PDB file of C-alpha atoms in Angstrom:
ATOM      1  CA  UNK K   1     -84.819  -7.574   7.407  1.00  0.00           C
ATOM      2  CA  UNK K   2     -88.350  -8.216   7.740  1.00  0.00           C
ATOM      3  CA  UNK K   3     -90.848  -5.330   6.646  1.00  0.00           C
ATOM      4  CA  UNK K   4     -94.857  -5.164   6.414  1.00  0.00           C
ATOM      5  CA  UNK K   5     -96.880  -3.519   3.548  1.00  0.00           C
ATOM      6  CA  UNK K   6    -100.530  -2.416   4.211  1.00  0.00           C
ATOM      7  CA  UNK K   7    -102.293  -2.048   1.132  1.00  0.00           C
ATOM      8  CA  UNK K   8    -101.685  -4.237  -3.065  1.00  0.00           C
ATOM      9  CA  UNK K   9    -102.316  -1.736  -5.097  1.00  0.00           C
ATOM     10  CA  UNK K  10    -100.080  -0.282  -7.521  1.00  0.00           C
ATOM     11  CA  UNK K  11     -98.006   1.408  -5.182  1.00  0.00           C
ATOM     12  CA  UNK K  12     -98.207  -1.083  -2.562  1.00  0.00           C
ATOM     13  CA  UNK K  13     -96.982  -4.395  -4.783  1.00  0.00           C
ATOM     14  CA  UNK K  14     -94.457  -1.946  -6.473  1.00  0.00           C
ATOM     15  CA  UNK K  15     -92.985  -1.358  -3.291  1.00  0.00           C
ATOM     16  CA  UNK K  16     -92.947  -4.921  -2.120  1.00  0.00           C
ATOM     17  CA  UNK K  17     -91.049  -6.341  -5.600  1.00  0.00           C
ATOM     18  CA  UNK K  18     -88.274  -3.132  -4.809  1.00  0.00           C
ATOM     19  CA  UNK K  19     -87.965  -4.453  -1.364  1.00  0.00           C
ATOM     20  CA  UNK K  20     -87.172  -8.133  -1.988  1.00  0.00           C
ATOM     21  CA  UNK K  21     -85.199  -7.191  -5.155  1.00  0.00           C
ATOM     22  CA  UNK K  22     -83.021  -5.338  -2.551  1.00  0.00           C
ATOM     23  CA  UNK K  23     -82.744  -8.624  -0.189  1.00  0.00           C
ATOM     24  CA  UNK K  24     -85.419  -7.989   2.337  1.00  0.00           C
ATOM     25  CA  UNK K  25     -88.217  -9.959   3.655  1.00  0.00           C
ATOM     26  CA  UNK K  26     -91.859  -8.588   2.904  1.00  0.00           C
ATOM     27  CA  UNK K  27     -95.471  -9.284   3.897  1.00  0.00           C
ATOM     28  CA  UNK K  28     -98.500  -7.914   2.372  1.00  0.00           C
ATOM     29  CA  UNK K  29    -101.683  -6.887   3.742  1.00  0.00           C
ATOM     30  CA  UNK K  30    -105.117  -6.589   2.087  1.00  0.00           C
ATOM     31  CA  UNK K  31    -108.324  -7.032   2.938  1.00  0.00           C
ATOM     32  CA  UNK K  32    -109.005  -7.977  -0.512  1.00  0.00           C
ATOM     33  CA  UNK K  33    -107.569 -11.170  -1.943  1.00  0.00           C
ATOM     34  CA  UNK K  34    -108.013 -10.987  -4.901  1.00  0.00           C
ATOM     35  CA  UNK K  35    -105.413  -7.519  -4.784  1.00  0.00           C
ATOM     36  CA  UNK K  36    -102.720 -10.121  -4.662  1.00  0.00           C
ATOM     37  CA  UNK K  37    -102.587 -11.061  -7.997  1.00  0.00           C
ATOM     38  CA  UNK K  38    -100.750  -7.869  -8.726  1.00  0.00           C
ATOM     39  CA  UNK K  39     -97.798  -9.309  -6.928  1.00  0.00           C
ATOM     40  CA  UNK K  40     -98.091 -12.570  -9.779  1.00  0.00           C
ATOM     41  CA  UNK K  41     -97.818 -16.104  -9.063  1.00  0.00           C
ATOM     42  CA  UNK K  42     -94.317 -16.206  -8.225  1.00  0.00           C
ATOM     43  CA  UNK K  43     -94.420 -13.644  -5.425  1.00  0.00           C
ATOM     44  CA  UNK K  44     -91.339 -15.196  -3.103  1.00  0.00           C
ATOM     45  CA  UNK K  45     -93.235 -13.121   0.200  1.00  0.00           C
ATOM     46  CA  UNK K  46     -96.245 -13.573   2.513  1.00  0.00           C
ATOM     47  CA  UNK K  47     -99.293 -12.530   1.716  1.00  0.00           C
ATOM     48  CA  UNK K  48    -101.792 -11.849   5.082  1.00  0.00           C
ATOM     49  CA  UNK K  49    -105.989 -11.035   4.409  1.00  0.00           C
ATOM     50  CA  UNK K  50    -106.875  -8.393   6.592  1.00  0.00           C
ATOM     51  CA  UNK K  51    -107.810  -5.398   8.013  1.00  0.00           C
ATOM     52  CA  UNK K  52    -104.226  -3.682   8.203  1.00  0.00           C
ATOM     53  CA  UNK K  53    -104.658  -1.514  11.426  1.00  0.00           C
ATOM     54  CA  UNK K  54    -106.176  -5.198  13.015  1.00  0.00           C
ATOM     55  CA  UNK K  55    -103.823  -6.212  15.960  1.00  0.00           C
ATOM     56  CA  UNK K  56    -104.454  -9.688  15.147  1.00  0.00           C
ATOM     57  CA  UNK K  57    -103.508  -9.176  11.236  1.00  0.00           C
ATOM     58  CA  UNK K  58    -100.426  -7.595  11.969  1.00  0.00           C
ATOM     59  CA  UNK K  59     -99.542 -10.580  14.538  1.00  0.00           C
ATOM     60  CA  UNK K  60    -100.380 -13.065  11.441  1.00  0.00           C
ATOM     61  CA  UNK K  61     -97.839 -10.542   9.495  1.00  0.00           C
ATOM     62  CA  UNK K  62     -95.223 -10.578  11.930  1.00  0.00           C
ATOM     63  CA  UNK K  63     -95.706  -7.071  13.053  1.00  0.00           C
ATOM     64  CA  UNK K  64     -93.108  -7.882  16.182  1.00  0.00           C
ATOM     65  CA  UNK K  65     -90.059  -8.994  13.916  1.00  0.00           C
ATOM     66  CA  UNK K  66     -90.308  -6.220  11.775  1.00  0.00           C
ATOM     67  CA  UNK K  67     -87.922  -3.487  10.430  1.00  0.00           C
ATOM     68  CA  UNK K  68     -90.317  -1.416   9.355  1.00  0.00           C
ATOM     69  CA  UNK K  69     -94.289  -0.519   8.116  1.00  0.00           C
ATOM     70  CA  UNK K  70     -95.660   0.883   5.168  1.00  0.00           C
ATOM     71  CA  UNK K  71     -99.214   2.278   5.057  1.00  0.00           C
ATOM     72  CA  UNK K  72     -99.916   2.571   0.884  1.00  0.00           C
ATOM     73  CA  UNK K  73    -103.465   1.441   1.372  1.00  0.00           C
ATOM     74  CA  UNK K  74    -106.418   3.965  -0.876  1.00  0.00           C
ATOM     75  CA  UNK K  75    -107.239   5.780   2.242  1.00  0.00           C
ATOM     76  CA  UNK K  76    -106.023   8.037   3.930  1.00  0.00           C
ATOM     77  CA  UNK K  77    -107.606   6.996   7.776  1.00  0.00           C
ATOM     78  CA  UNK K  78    -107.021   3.520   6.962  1.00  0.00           C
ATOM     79  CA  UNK K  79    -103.199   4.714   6.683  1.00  0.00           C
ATOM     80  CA  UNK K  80    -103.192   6.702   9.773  1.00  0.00           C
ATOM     81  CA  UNK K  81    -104.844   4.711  12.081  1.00  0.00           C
ATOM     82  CA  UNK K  82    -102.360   1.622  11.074  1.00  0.00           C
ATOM     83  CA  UNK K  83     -99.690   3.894  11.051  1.00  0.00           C
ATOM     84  CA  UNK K  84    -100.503   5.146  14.598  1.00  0.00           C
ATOM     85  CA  UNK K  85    -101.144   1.415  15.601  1.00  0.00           C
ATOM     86  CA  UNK K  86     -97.787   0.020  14.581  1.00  0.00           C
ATOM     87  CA  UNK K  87     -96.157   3.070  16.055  1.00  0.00           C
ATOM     88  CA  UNK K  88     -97.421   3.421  19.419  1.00  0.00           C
ATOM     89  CA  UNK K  89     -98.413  -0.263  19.930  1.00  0.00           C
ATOM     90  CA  UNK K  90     -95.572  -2.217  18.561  1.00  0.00           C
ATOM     91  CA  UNK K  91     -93.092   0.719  19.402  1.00  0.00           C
ATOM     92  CA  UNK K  92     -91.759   0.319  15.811  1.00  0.00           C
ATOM     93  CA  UNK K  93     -90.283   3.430  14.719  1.00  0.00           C
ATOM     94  CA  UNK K  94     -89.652   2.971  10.638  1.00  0.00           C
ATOM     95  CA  UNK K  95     -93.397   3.794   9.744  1.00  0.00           C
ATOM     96  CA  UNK K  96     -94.529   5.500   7.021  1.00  0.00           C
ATOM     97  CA  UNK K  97     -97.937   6.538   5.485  1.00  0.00           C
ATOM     98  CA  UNK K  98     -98.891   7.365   2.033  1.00  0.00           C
ATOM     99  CA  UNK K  99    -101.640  10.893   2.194  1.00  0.00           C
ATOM    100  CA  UNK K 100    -103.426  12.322  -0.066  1.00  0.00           C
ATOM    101  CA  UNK K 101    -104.877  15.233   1.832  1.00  0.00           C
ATOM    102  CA  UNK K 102    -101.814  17.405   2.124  1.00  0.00           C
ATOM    103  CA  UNK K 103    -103.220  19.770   4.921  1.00  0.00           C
ATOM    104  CA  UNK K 104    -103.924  16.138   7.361  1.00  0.00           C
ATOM    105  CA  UNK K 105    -100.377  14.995   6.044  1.00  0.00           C
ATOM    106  CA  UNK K 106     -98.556  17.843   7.703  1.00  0.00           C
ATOM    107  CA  UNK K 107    -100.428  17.297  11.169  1.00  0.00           C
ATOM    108  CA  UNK K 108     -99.427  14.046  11.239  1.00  0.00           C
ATOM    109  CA  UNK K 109     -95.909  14.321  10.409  1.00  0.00           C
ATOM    110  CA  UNK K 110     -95.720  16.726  13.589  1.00  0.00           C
ATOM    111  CA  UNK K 111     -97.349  13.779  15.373  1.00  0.00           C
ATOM    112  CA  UNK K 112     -94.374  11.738  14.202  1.00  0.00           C
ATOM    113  CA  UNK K 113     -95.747   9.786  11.545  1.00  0.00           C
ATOM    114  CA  UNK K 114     -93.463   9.990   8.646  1.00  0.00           C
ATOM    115  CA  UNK K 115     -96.099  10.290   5.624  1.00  0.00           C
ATOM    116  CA  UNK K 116     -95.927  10.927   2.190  1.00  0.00           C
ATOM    117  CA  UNK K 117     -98.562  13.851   0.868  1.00  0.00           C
ATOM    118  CA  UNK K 118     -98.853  12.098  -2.874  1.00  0.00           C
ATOM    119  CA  UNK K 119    -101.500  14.832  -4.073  1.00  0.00           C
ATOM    120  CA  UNK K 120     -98.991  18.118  -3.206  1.00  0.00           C
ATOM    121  CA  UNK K 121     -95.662  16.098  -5.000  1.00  0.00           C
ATOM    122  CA  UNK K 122     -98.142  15.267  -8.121  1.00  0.00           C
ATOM    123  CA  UNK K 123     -99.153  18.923  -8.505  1.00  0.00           C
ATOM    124  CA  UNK K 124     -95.754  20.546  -8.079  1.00  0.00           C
ATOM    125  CA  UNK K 125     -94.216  17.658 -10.593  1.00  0.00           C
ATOM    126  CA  UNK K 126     -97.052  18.320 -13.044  1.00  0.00           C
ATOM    127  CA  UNK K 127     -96.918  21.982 -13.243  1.00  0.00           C
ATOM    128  CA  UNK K 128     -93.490  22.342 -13.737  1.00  0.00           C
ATOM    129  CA  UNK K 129     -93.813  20.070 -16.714  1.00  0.00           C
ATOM    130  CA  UNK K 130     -96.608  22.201 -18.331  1.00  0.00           C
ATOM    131  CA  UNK K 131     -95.152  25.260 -17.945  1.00  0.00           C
ATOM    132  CA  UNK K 132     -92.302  26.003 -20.595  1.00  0.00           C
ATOM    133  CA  UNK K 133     -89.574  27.052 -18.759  1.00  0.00           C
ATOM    134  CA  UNK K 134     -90.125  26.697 -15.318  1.00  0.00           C
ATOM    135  CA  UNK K 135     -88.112  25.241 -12.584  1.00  0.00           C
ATOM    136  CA  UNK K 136     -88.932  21.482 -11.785  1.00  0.00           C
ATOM    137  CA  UNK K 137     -90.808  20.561  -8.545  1.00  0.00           C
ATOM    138  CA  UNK K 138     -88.310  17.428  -7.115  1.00  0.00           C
ATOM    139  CA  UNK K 139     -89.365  17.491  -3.514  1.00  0.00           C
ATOM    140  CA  UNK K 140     -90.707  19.635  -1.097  1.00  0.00           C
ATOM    141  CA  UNK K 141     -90.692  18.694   2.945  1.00  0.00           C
ATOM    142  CA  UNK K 142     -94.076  17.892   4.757  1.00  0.00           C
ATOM    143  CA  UNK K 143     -94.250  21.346   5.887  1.00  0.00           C
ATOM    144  CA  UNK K 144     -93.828  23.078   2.549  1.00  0.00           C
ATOM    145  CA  UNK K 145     -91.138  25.743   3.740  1.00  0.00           C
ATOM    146  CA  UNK K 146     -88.604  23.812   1.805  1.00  0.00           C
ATOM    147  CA  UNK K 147     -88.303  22.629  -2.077  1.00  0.00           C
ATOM    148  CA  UNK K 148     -85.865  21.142  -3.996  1.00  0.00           C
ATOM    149  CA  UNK K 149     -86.150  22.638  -7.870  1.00  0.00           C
ATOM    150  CA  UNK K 150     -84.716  21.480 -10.329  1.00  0.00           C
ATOM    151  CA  UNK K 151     -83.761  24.488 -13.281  1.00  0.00           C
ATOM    152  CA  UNK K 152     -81.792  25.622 -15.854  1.00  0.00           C
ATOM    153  CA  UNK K 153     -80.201  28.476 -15.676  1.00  0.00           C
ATOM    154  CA  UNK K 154     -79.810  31.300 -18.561  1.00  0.00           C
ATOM    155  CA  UNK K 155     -76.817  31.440 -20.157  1.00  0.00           C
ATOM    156  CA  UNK K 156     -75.234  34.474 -18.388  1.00  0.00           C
ATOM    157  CA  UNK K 157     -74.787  32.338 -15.762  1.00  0.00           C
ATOM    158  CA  UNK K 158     -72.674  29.735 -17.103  1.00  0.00           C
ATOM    159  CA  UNK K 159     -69.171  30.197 -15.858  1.00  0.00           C
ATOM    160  CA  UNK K 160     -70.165  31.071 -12.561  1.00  0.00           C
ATOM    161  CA  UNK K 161     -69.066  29.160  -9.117  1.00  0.00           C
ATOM    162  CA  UNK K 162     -71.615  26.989  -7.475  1.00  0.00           C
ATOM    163  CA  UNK K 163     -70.661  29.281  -4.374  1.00  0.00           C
ATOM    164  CA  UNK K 164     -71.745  32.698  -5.992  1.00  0.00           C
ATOM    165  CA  UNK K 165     -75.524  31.316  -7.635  1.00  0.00           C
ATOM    166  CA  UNK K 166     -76.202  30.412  -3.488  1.00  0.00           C
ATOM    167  CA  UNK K 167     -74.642  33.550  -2.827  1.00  0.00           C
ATOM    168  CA  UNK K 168     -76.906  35.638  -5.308  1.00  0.00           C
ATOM    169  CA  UNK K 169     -80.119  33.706  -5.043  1.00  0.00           C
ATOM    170  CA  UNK K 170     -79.999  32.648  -1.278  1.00  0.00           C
ATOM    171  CA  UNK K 171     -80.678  29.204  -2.297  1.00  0.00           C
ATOM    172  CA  UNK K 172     -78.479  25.919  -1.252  1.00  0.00           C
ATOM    173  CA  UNK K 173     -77.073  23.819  -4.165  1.00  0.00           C
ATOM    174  CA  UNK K 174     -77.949  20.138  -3.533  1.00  0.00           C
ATOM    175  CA  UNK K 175     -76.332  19.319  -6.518  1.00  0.00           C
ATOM    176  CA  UNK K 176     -76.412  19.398 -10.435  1.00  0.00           C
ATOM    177  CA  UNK K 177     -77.074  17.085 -13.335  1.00  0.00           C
ATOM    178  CA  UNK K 178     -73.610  17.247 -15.876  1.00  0.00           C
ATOM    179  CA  UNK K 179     -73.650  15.037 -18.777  1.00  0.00           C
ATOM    180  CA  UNK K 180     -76.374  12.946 -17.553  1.00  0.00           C
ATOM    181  CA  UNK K 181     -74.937  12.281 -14.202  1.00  0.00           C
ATOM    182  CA  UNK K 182     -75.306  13.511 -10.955  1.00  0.00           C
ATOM    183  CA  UNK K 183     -72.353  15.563  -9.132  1.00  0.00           C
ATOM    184  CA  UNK K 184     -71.581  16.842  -5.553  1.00  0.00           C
ATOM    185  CA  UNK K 185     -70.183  20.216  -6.117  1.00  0.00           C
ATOM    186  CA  UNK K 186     -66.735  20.939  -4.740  1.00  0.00           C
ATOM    187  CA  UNK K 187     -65.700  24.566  -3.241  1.00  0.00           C
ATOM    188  CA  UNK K 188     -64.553  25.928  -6.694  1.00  0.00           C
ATOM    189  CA  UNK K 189     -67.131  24.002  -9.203  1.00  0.00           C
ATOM    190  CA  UNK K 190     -68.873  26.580 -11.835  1.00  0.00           C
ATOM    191  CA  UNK K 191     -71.765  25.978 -13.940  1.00  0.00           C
ATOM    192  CA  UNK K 192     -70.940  24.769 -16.992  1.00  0.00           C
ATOM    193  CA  UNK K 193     -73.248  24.631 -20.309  1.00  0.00           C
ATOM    194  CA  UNK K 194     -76.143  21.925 -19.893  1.00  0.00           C
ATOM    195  CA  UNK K 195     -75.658  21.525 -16.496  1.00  0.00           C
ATOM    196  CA  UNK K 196     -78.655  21.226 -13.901  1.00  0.00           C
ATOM    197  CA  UNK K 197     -79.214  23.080 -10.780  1.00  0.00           C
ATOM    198  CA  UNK K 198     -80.569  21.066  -7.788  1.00  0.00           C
ATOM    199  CA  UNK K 199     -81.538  23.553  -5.757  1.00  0.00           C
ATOM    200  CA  UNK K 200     -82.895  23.920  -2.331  1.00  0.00           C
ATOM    201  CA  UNK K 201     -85.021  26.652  -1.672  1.00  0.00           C
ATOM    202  CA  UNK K 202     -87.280  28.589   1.098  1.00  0.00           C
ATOM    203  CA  UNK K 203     -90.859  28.157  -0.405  1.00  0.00           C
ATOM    204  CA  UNK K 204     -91.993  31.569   0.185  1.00  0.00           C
ATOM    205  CA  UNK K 205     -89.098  32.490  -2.375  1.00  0.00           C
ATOM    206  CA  UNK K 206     -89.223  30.251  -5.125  1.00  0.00           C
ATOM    207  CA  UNK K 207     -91.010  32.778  -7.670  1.00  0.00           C
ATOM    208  CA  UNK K 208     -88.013  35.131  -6.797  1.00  0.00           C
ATOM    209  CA  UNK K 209     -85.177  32.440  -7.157  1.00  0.00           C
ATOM    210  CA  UNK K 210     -86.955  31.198 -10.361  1.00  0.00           C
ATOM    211  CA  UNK K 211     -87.499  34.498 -12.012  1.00  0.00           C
ATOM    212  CA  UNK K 212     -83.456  35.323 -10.854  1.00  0.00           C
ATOM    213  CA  UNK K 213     -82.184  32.472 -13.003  1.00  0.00           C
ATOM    214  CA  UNK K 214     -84.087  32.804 -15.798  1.00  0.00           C
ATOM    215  CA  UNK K 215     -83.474  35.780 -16.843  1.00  0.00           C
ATOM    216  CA  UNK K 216     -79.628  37.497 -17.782  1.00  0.00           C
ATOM    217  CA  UNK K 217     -77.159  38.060 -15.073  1.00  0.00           C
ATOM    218  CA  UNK K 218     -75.509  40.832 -14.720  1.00  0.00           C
ATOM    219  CA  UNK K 219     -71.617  40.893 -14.379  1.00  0.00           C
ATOM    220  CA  UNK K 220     -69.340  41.326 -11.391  1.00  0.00           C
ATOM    221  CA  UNK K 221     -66.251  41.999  -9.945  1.00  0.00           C
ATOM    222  CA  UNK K 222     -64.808  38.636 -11.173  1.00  0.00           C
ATOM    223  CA  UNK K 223     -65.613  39.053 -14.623  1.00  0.00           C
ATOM    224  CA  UNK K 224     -68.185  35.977 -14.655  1.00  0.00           C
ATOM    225  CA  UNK K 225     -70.695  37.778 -16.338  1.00  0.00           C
ATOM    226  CA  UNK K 226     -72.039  37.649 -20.232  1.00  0.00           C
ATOM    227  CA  UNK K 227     -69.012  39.838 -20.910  1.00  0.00           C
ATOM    228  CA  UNK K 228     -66.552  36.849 -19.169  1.00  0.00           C
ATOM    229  CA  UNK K 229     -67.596  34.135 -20.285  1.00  0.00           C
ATOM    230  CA  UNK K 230     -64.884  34.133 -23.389  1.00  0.00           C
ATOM    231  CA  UNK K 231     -62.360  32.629 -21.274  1.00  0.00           C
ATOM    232  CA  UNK K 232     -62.421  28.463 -20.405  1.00  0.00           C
ATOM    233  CA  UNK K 233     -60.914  28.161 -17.194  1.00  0.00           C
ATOM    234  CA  UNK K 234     -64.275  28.608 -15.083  1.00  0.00           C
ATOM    235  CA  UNK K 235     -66.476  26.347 -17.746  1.00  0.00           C
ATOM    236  CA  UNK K 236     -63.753  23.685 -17.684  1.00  0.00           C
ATOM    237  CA  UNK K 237     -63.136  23.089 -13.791  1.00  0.00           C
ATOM    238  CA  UNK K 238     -64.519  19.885 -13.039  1.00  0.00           C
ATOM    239  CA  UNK K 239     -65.618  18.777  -9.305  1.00  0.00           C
ATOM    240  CA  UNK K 240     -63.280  16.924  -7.685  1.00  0.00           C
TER     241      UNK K 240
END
């Protein structure tokens, strides 16, 4: 498949090596030339000088044949008003745009324009870095109502089904990190030590959820609390 980058900067000519590693045609646009030579001398694609939201550039790139358009230029109308172009003009549907202003980002996403809001994933990745402890930032959807954490739990709750932490927390288990790898949890997988939670979450709730894991759990009616965790048979069920 054929797809057009707006945009050689970082971002922009890491994004076109990923896509021909992966088989695919790619064209670049930049008004700059000289932005080109981060792609390096033996860049196999097209390279098209430019304005990228220019009807006449994006014939020169192909715009018609494409698969799909990525908007990664350094600002944020440039990236909307080529996104918007390509979209409505060209009726091509796989369109993304990189925003930094998170608060723009989520308008257009309602316009359907898929974008990504780089400023609000840098934050939530940064903090939960800094702060010992605290439950990882992976992803959070353009709207903010839902985020992915990433945490480890305290060690009450080792032993205890997948099933029961979404039951007690309210949160949905994506799925957890054992041993370096990720797993999809089965119906009767239980946390097991050094594993890590992948869990999605309601915004409004992640102090809650956070503060829930961290601290000890308190023990049930099937024995999976501190007090339960002297048996094996919970800690070494492994998802099928």
């Amino acid at each position: 498949m054929h797809f057009v980058i707006m945009g050689c900067g970082r971002v922009g000519a890491m994004l076109a090596h990923k896509t021909l590693r992966i088989g695919h045609e790619v064209t670049v646009i930049d008004r700059d030339p000289v932005a080109f030579q981060r792609l390096g001398r033996d860049f196999p694609g097209r390279c098209v000088t430019g304005i990228g939201f220019d009807r006449e550039t994006l014939e020169e790139a192909e715009i018609r044949s494409a698969a799909g358009f990525a908007a990664v230029s350094s600002g944020d109308n440039s990236n909307i008003i080529a996104a918007r172009v390509v979209r409505e003009e060209y009726g091509l549907r796989n369109v993304v745009a990189r925003i930094y202003d998170p608060r723009r980002a989520e308008v257009y996403e309602r316009l359907g324009v898929a974008t990504v809001a780089t400023v609000r994933w840098t934050s939530a990745q940064m903090l939960g870095r800094l702060i010992p402890g605290a439950a990882s930032r992976e992803y959070q959807d353009i709207s903010g109502k839902v985020t992915m954490i990433a945490v480890v739990p305290d060690e009450s709750w080792m032993a205890a089904p997948l099933a029961r932490i979404e039951q007690e927390t309210g949160a949905r288990v994506a799925l957890l990190t054992r041993l370096g790898e990720g797993v999809l949890p089965g119906p009767a997988t239980r946390l097991q030590e050094g594993d890590v939670l992948h869990l999605m979450v309601p915004t409004p709730r992640l102090p809650e959820i956070e503060s829930t894991l961290a601290h000890a759990r308190g023990g049930d009616e099937g024995g999976l609390g501190p007090a339960g965790r002297s048996g094996t048979n919970g800690v070494e069920e492994e998802t099928r």
